[in-house]
Amino acid sequence: GAVVSQHPSRVICKSGTSVKIECRSLDFQATTMFWYRQFPKQSLMLMATSNEGSKATYEQGVEKDKFLINHASLTLSTLTVTSAHPEDSSFYICSARLPTGLAGGPGPDTQYFGPGTRLTVL
Amino acid sequence: SQQGEEDPQALSIQEGENATMNCSYKTSINNLQWYRQNSGRGLVHLILIRSNEREKHSGRLRVTLDTSKKSSSLLITASRAADTASYFCATEKFTGNQFYFGTGTSLTVIP
């Protein structure tokens, strides 16, 4: 099956620093990746859609200069939280979509999710 | 907001009982999917139902979809303590498009 990894799994940083989170598709090429954030006991909120080789598409209300997304290759997308503040503390999850379904898999409609990154800004 | 809503927000049942969660959404969709999330972990895909389908089964899971009411339900039969998790529905408007998640249902199965 399709596997998506994220690194780091946890990060604690001081206010004002920038943090980079990586999302990798390990056994398939993902032309499209998505970034979500999730506050405690809440649902996932889509932040942006990351397309390989082009600019990310941000959801309304998400600051693109604050959350920099780079999808430089078919297996890697990065999210950089710039000048992080305590209110940016959250669980960040990425997902990747298969361009075509894997044999035996649920199909190209399905997104495969990474395990998430817990960001704590002090 | 594109986010769907789920009810109940929280559900607590005894092991062996059935658990039913409902999801309502706002726009027309291509498909709806259910995911499970254990506390502080990533999401696990459970089942996908397309807009032209009304019901789907997978093991102890049964999903229904009513596009006229813009709603879906997830039934877990013969629940187990290991089913304790949060369950989210996610809708996709077009194939290849973004997912929008429901508010989630926190299920606790008491042994």
mmCIF file of C-alpha atoms in Angstrom:
data_model
loop_
_atom_site.group_PDB
_atom_site.id
_atom_site.type_symbol
_atom_site.label_atom_id
_atom_site.label_comp_id
_atom_site.label_asym_id
_atom_site.label_seq_id
_atom_site.Cartn_x
_atom_site.Cartn_y
_atom_site.Cartn_z
ATOM 1 C CA GLY A 1 0.000 0.000 0.000
ATOM 2 C CA ALA A 2 0.913 3.653 -0.280
ATOM 3 C CA VAL A 3 2.997 5.047 2.567
ATOM 4 C CA VAL A 4 3.444 8.686 3.467
ATOM 5 C CA SER A 5 5.959 9.804 6.048
ATOM 6 C CA GLN A 6 6.423 13.069 7.875
ATOM 7 C CA HIS A 7 9.441 14.473 9.571
ATOM 8 C CA PRO A 8 9.822 15.477 12.296
ATOM 9 C CA SER A 9 7.062 13.821 14.290
ATOM 10 C CA ARG A 10 7.419 16.391 17.043
ATOM 11 C CA VAL A 11 9.072 19.769 17.215
ATOM 12 C CA ILE A 12 9.300 22.343 19.951
ATOM 13 C CA CYS A 13 10.610 25.757 19.055
ATOM 14 C CA LYS A 14 10.879 29.263 20.402
ATOM 15 C CA SER A 15 8.568 32.005 19.258
ATOM 16 C CA GLY A 16 9.923 33.784 16.195
ATOM 17 C CA THR A 17 11.786 30.854 14.706
ATOM 18 C CA SER A 18 10.902 29.046 11.492
ATOM 19 C CA VAL A 19 10.092 25.367 11.356
ATOM 20 C CA LYS A 20 10.182 23.107 8.324
ATOM 21 C CA ILE A 21 8.060 19.975 8.092
ATOM 22 C CA GLU A 22 8.677 17.382 5.396
ATOM 23 C CA CYS A 23 6.130 15.126 3.786
ATOM 24 C CA ARG A 24 7.326 12.238 1.677
ATOM 25 C CA SER A 25 5.568 9.634 -0.392
ATOM 26 C CA LEU A 26 7.745 6.582 0.108
ATOM 27 C CA ASP A 27 6.642 4.120 -2.537
ATOM 28 C CA PHE A 28 4.804 6.183 -5.097
ATOM 29 C CA GLN A 29 4.988 9.491 -6.909
ATOM 30 C CA ALA A 30 2.519 12.103 -5.781
ATOM 31 C CA THR A 31 1.800 14.981 -8.104
ATOM 32 C CA THR A 32 -0.527 16.450 -5.505
ATOM 33 C CA MET A 33 -0.082 16.699 -1.768
ATOM 34 C CA PHE A 34 -2.261 18.416 0.782
ATOM 35 C CA TRP A 35 -1.496 20.087 4.081
ATOM 36 C CA TYR A 36 -3.915 20.140 7.000
ATOM 37 C CA ARG A 37 -3.786 21.459 10.520
ATOM 38 C CA GLN A 38 -5.690 20.077 13.444
ATOM 39 C CA PHE A 39 -6.215 21.721 16.803
ATOM 40 C CA PRO A 40 -6.856 19.532 19.851
ATOM 41 C CA LYS A 41 -10.168 17.699 19.724
ATOM 42 C CA GLN A 42 -11.051 19.369 16.437
ATOM 43 C CA SER A 43 -11.261 18.279 12.848
ATOM 44 C CA LEU A 44 -8.697 18.614 10.102
ATOM 45 C CA MET A 45 -8.729 21.913 8.286
ATOM 46 C CA LEU A 46 -7.311 21.988 4.798
ATOM 47 C CA MET A 47 -4.582 24.610 4.544
ATOM 48 C CA ALA A 48 -3.289 24.237 1.021
ATOM 49 C CA THR A 49 -2.913 22.040 -2.021
ATOM 50 C CA SER A 50 0.627 21.452 -3.144
ATOM 51 C CA ASN A 51 1.280 20.629 -6.783
ATOM 52 C CA GLU A 52 4.675 19.452 -7.952
ATOM 53 C CA GLY A 53 6.472 22.117 -9.900
ATOM 54 C CA SER A 54 3.932 24.872 -9.345
ATOM 55 C CA LYS A 55 2.767 27.238 -6.656
ATOM 56 C CA ALA A 56 0.598 25.920 -3.884
ATOM 57 C CA THR A 57 -3.070 26.814 -3.719
ATOM 58 C CA TYR A 58 -4.044 28.129 -0.318
ATOM 59 C CA GLU A 59 -7.437 27.928 1.319
ATOM 60 C CA GLN A 60 -9.175 31.118 2.277
ATOM 61 C CA GLY A 61 -7.796 32.585 5.470
ATOM 62 C CA VAL A 62 -4.438 30.803 5.299
ATOM 63 C CA GLU A 63 -1.497 33.182 4.996
ATOM 64 C CA LYS A 64 0.763 32.018 2.194
ATOM 65 C CA ASP A 65 3.666 34.114 3.464
ATOM 66 C CA LYS A 66 3.304 32.536 6.870
ATOM 67 C CA PHE A 67 3.017 28.949 5.676
ATOM 68 C CA LEU A 68 5.461 28.403 2.837
ATOM 69 C CA ILE A 69 4.907 25.287 0.779
ATOM 70 C CA ASN A 70 7.388 23.807 -1.636
ATOM 71 C CA HIS A 71 6.720 20.723 -3.729
ATOM 72 C CA ALA A 72 10.033 20.372 -5.477
ATOM 73 C CA SER A 73 9.813 16.719 -6.419
ATOM 74 C CA LEU A 74 7.201 14.049 -6.968
ATOM 75 C CA THR A 75 7.932 12.524 -3.571
ATOM 76 C CA LEU A 76 8.529 15.520 -1.324
ATOM 77 C CA SER A 77 6.540 18.509 -0.164
ATOM 78 C CA THR A 78 7.656 20.814 2.620
ATOM 79 C CA LEU A 79 5.712 23.162 4.843
ATOM 80 C CA THR A 80 7.659 25.938 6.539
ATOM 81 C CA VAL A 81 5.985 27.807 9.353
ATOM 82 C CA THR A 82 7.766 31.142 9.353
ATOM 83 C CA SER A 83 8.197 33.269 12.462
ATOM 84 C CA ALA A 84 6.196 30.792 14.479
ATOM 85 C CA HIS A 85 4.078 31.986 17.377
ATOM 86 C CA PRO A 86 2.296 30.047 20.134
ATOM 87 C CA GLU A 87 -0.995 30.217 18.224
ATOM 88 C CA ASP A 88 0.664 28.220 15.441
ATOM 89 C CA SER A 89 1.022 25.290 17.815
ATOM 90 C CA SER A 90 -0.973 22.508 16.243
ATOM 91 C CA PHE A 91 -0.887 19.071 14.685
ATOM 92 C CA TYR A 92 0.081 19.345 11.028
ATOM 93 C CA ILE A 93 -0.814 16.471 8.727
ATOM 94 C CA CYS A 94 0.016 15.985 5.092
ATOM 95 C CA SER A 95 -1.558 13.681 2.587
ATOM 96 C CA ALA A 96 -0.724 12.529 -0.891
ATOM 97 C CA ARG A 97 -2.932 11.494 -3.734
ATOM 98 C CA LEU A 98 -2.038 8.766 -6.164
ATOM 99 C CA PRO A 99 -2.076 9.845 -9.797
ATOM 100 C CA THR A 100 -3.556 6.418 -10.541
ATOM 101 C CA GLY A 101 -4.757 3.780 -8.149
ATOM 102 C CA LEU A 102 -2.364 1.182 -6.803
ATOM 103 C CA ALA A 103 -3.256 -2.386 -7.664
ATOM 104 C CA GLY A 104 -5.695 -3.536 -5.047
ATOM 105 C CA GLY A 105 -5.876 -0.090 -3.518
ATOM 106 C CA PRO A 106 -8.986 1.995 -2.990
ATOM 107 C CA GLY A 107 -8.345 4.096 -6.049
ATOM 108 C CA PRO A 108 -7.069 7.520 -7.062
ATOM 109 C CA ASP A 109 -9.794 9.279 -5.116
ATOM 110 C CA THR A 110 -8.167 8.316 -1.872
ATOM 111 C CA GLN A 111 -5.624 10.364 -0.045
ATOM 112 C CA TYR A 112 -2.922 8.674 1.996
ATOM 113 C CA PHE A 113 -2.096 10.489 5.179
ATOM 114 C CA GLY A 114 1.170 10.977 6.962
ATOM 115 C CA PRO A 115 1.407 10.321 10.703
ATOM 116 C CA GLY A 116 1.398 14.033 11.520
ATOM 117 C CA THR A 117 3.791 16.514 13.111
ATOM 118 C CA ARG A 118 3.094 17.994 16.518
ATOM 119 C CA LEU A 119 4.373 21.578 16.611
ATOM 120 C CA THR A 120 4.676 23.362 19.926
ATOM 121 C CA VAL A 121 5.785 26.978 19.907
ATOM 122 C CA LEU A 122 6.926 28.320 23.238
ATOM 123 C CA SER B 1 -17.042 27.001 5.444
ATOM 124 C CA GLN B 2 -16.958 23.830 3.422
ATOM 125 C CA GLN B 3 -16.625 21.692 6.484
ATOM 126 C CA GLY B 4 -19.268 19.070 7.060
ATOM 127 C CA GLU B 5 -20.801 18.293 10.378
ATOM 128 C CA GLU B 6 -20.949 15.041 12.232
ATOM 129 C CA ASP B 7 -23.112 13.879 15.032
ATOM 130 C CA PRO B 8 -22.916 12.894 17.678
ATOM 131 C CA GLN B 9 -19.757 14.731 18.700
ATOM 132 C CA ALA B 10 -19.069 12.006 21.219
ATOM 133 C CA LEU B 11 -20.434 8.508 21.621
ATOM 134 C CA SER B 12 -19.812 6.016 24.396
ATOM 135 C CA ILE B 13 -21.036 2.433 24.093
ATOM 136 C CA GLN B 14 -20.427 -0.992 25.562
ATOM 137 C CA GLU B 15 -18.340 -3.524 23.732
ATOM 138 C CA GLY B 16 -20.509 -5.607 21.440
ATOM 139 C CA GLU B 17 -22.997 -2.841 20.742
ATOM 140 C CA ASN B 18 -23.348 -1.103 17.409
ATOM 141 C CA ALA B 19 -22.143 2.458 16.868
ATOM 142 C CA THR B 20 -23.730 4.818 14.365
ATOM 143 C CA MET B 21 -22.254 8.131 13.300
ATOM 144 C CA ASN B 22 -23.781 10.614 10.913
ATOM 145 C CA CYS B 23 -22.234 13.116 8.573
ATOM 146 C CA SER B 24 -23.923 15.997 6.784
ATOM 147 C CA TYR B 25 -22.321 18.106 4.088
ATOM 148 C CA LYS B 26 -23.175 21.191 2.109
ATOM 149 C CA THR B 27 -22.327 20.847 -1.570
ATOM 150 C CA SER B 28 -22.701 18.220 -4.266
ATOM 151 C CA ILE B 29 -19.940 15.642 -4.113
ATOM 152 C CA ASN B 30 -18.100 13.090 -6.186
ATOM 153 C CA ASN B 31 -17.492 10.801 -3.251
ATOM 154 C CA LEU B 32 -17.459 10.643 0.516
ATOM 155 C CA GLN B 33 -14.906 8.817 2.593
ATOM 156 C CA TRP B 34 -14.642 7.810 6.213
ATOM 157 C CA TYR B 35 -11.425 7.939 8.165
ATOM 158 C CA ARG B 36 -10.397 6.899 11.619
ATOM 159 C CA GLN B 37 -7.860 8.641 13.839
ATOM 160 C CA ASN B 38 -6.418 7.346 17.042
ATOM 161 C CA SER B 39 -5.464 10.058 19.508
ATOM 162 C CA GLY B 40 -2.540 12.122 18.254
ATOM 163 C CA ARG B 41 -1.972 9.921 15.230
ATOM 164 C CA GLY B 42 -2.498 10.071 11.507
ATOM 165 C CA LEU B 43 -5.607 9.053 9.634
ATOM 166 C CA VAL B 44 -6.522 5.595 8.461
ATOM 167 C CA HIS B 45 -8.796 5.229 5.461
ATOM 168 C CA LEU B 46 -11.842 3.090 6.204
ATOM 169 C CA ILE B 47 -14.211 3.180 3.277
ATOM 170 C CA LEU B 48 -15.115 5.201 0.192
ATOM 171 C CA ILE B 49 -18.603 5.586 -1.200
ATOM 172 C CA ARG B 50 -19.254 7.276 -4.519
ATOM 173 C CA SER B 51 -22.112 9.642 -5.234
ATOM 174 C CA ASN B 52 -23.924 7.030 -7.345
ATOM 175 C CA GLU B 53 -23.784 4.448 -4.559
ATOM 176 C CA ARG B 54 -26.225 4.182 -1.704
ATOM 177 C CA GLU B 55 -24.643 1.623 0.573
ATOM 178 C CA LYS B 56 -21.305 -0.073 1.021
ATOM 179 C CA HIS B 57 -19.941 -2.703 3.364
ATOM 180 C CA SER B 58 -16.466 -3.534 4.554
ATOM 181 C CA GLY B 59 -16.141 -6.101 7.324
ATOM 182 C CA ARG B 60 -17.966 -4.699 10.355
ATOM 183 C CA LEU B 61 -18.453 -1.343 8.661
ATOM 184 C CA ARG B 62 -21.546 -0.263 6.801
ATOM 185 C CA VAL B 63 -21.777 3.123 5.120
ATOM 186 C CA THR B 64 -24.832 4.701 3.578
ATOM 187 C CA LEU B 65 -25.089 7.787 1.434
ATOM 188 C CA ASP B 66 -28.170 9.882 0.740
ATOM 189 C CA THR B 67 -27.243 12.567 -1.760
ATOM 190 C CA SER B 68 -30.714 14.102 -1.682
ATOM 191 C CA LYS B 69 -30.276 14.814 2.024
ATOM 192 C CA LYS B 70 -26.538 15.398 1.701
ATOM 193 C CA SER B 71 -25.840 12.963 4.480
ATOM 194 C CA SER B 72 -23.977 9.765 5.194
ATOM 195 C CA SER B 73 -23.844 7.350 8.078
ATOM 196 C CA LEU B 74 -21.186 4.976 9.335
ATOM 197 C CA LEU B 75 -22.279 1.923 11.279
ATOM 198 C CA ILE B 76 -19.774 -0.165 13.191
ATOM 199 C CA THR B 77 -21.304 -3.460 14.255
ATOM 200 C CA ALA B 78 -20.241 -5.569 17.228
ATOM 201 C CA SER B 79 -17.909 -2.872 18.476
ATOM 202 C CA ARG B 80 -14.636 -3.660 20.183
ATOM 203 C CA ALA B 81 -12.535 -1.680 22.626
ATOM 204 C CA ALA B 82 -9.966 -1.287 19.839
ATOM 205 C CA ASP B 83 -12.542 0.699 17.833
ATOM 206 C CA THR B 84 -12.109 3.570 20.292
ATOM 207 C CA ALA B 85 -10.982 6.492 18.125
ATOM 208 C CA SER B 86 -12.237 9.591 16.358
ATOM 209 C CA TYR B 87 -14.067 9.086 13.102
ATOM 210 C CA PHE B 88 -14.209 11.669 10.351
ATOM 211 C CA CYS B 89 -16.082 11.890 7.099
ATOM 212 C CA ALA B 90 -14.433 13.681 4.207
ATOM 213 C CA THR B 91 -16.113 14.878 1.054
ATOM 214 C CA GLU B 92 -14.582 15.407 -2.339
ATOM 215 C CA LYS B 93 -16.372 17.553 -4.864
ATOM 216 C CA PHE B 94 -14.552 16.350 -7.949
ATOM 217 C CA THR B 95 -12.075 13.540 -8.487
ATOM 218 C CA GLY B 96 -8.628 14.897 -7.801
ATOM 219 C CA ASN B 97 -10.010 17.752 -5.796
ATOM 220 C CA GLN B 98 -9.555 18.692 -2.169
ATOM 221 C CA PHE B 99 -11.053 16.901 0.792
ATOM 222 C CA TYR B 100 -13.142 18.687 3.366
ATOM 223 C CA PHE B 101 -13.486 16.947 6.669
ATOM 224 C CA GLY B 102 -16.437 16.772 8.983
ATOM 225 C CA THR B 103 -16.217 17.825 12.589
ATOM 226 C CA GLY B 104 -15.684 14.244 13.746
ATOM 227 C CA THR B 105 -17.200 11.837 16.229
ATOM 228 C CA SER B 106 -15.225 10.638 19.208
ATOM 229 C CA LEU B 107 -16.149 7.023 19.884
ATOM 230 C CA THR B 108 -15.370 5.277 23.153
ATOM 231 C CA VAL B 109 -16.038 1.559 23.402
ATOM 232 C CA ILE B 110 -16.093 0.357 26.993
ATOM 233 C CA PRO B 111 -14.776 -3.170 27.518
#
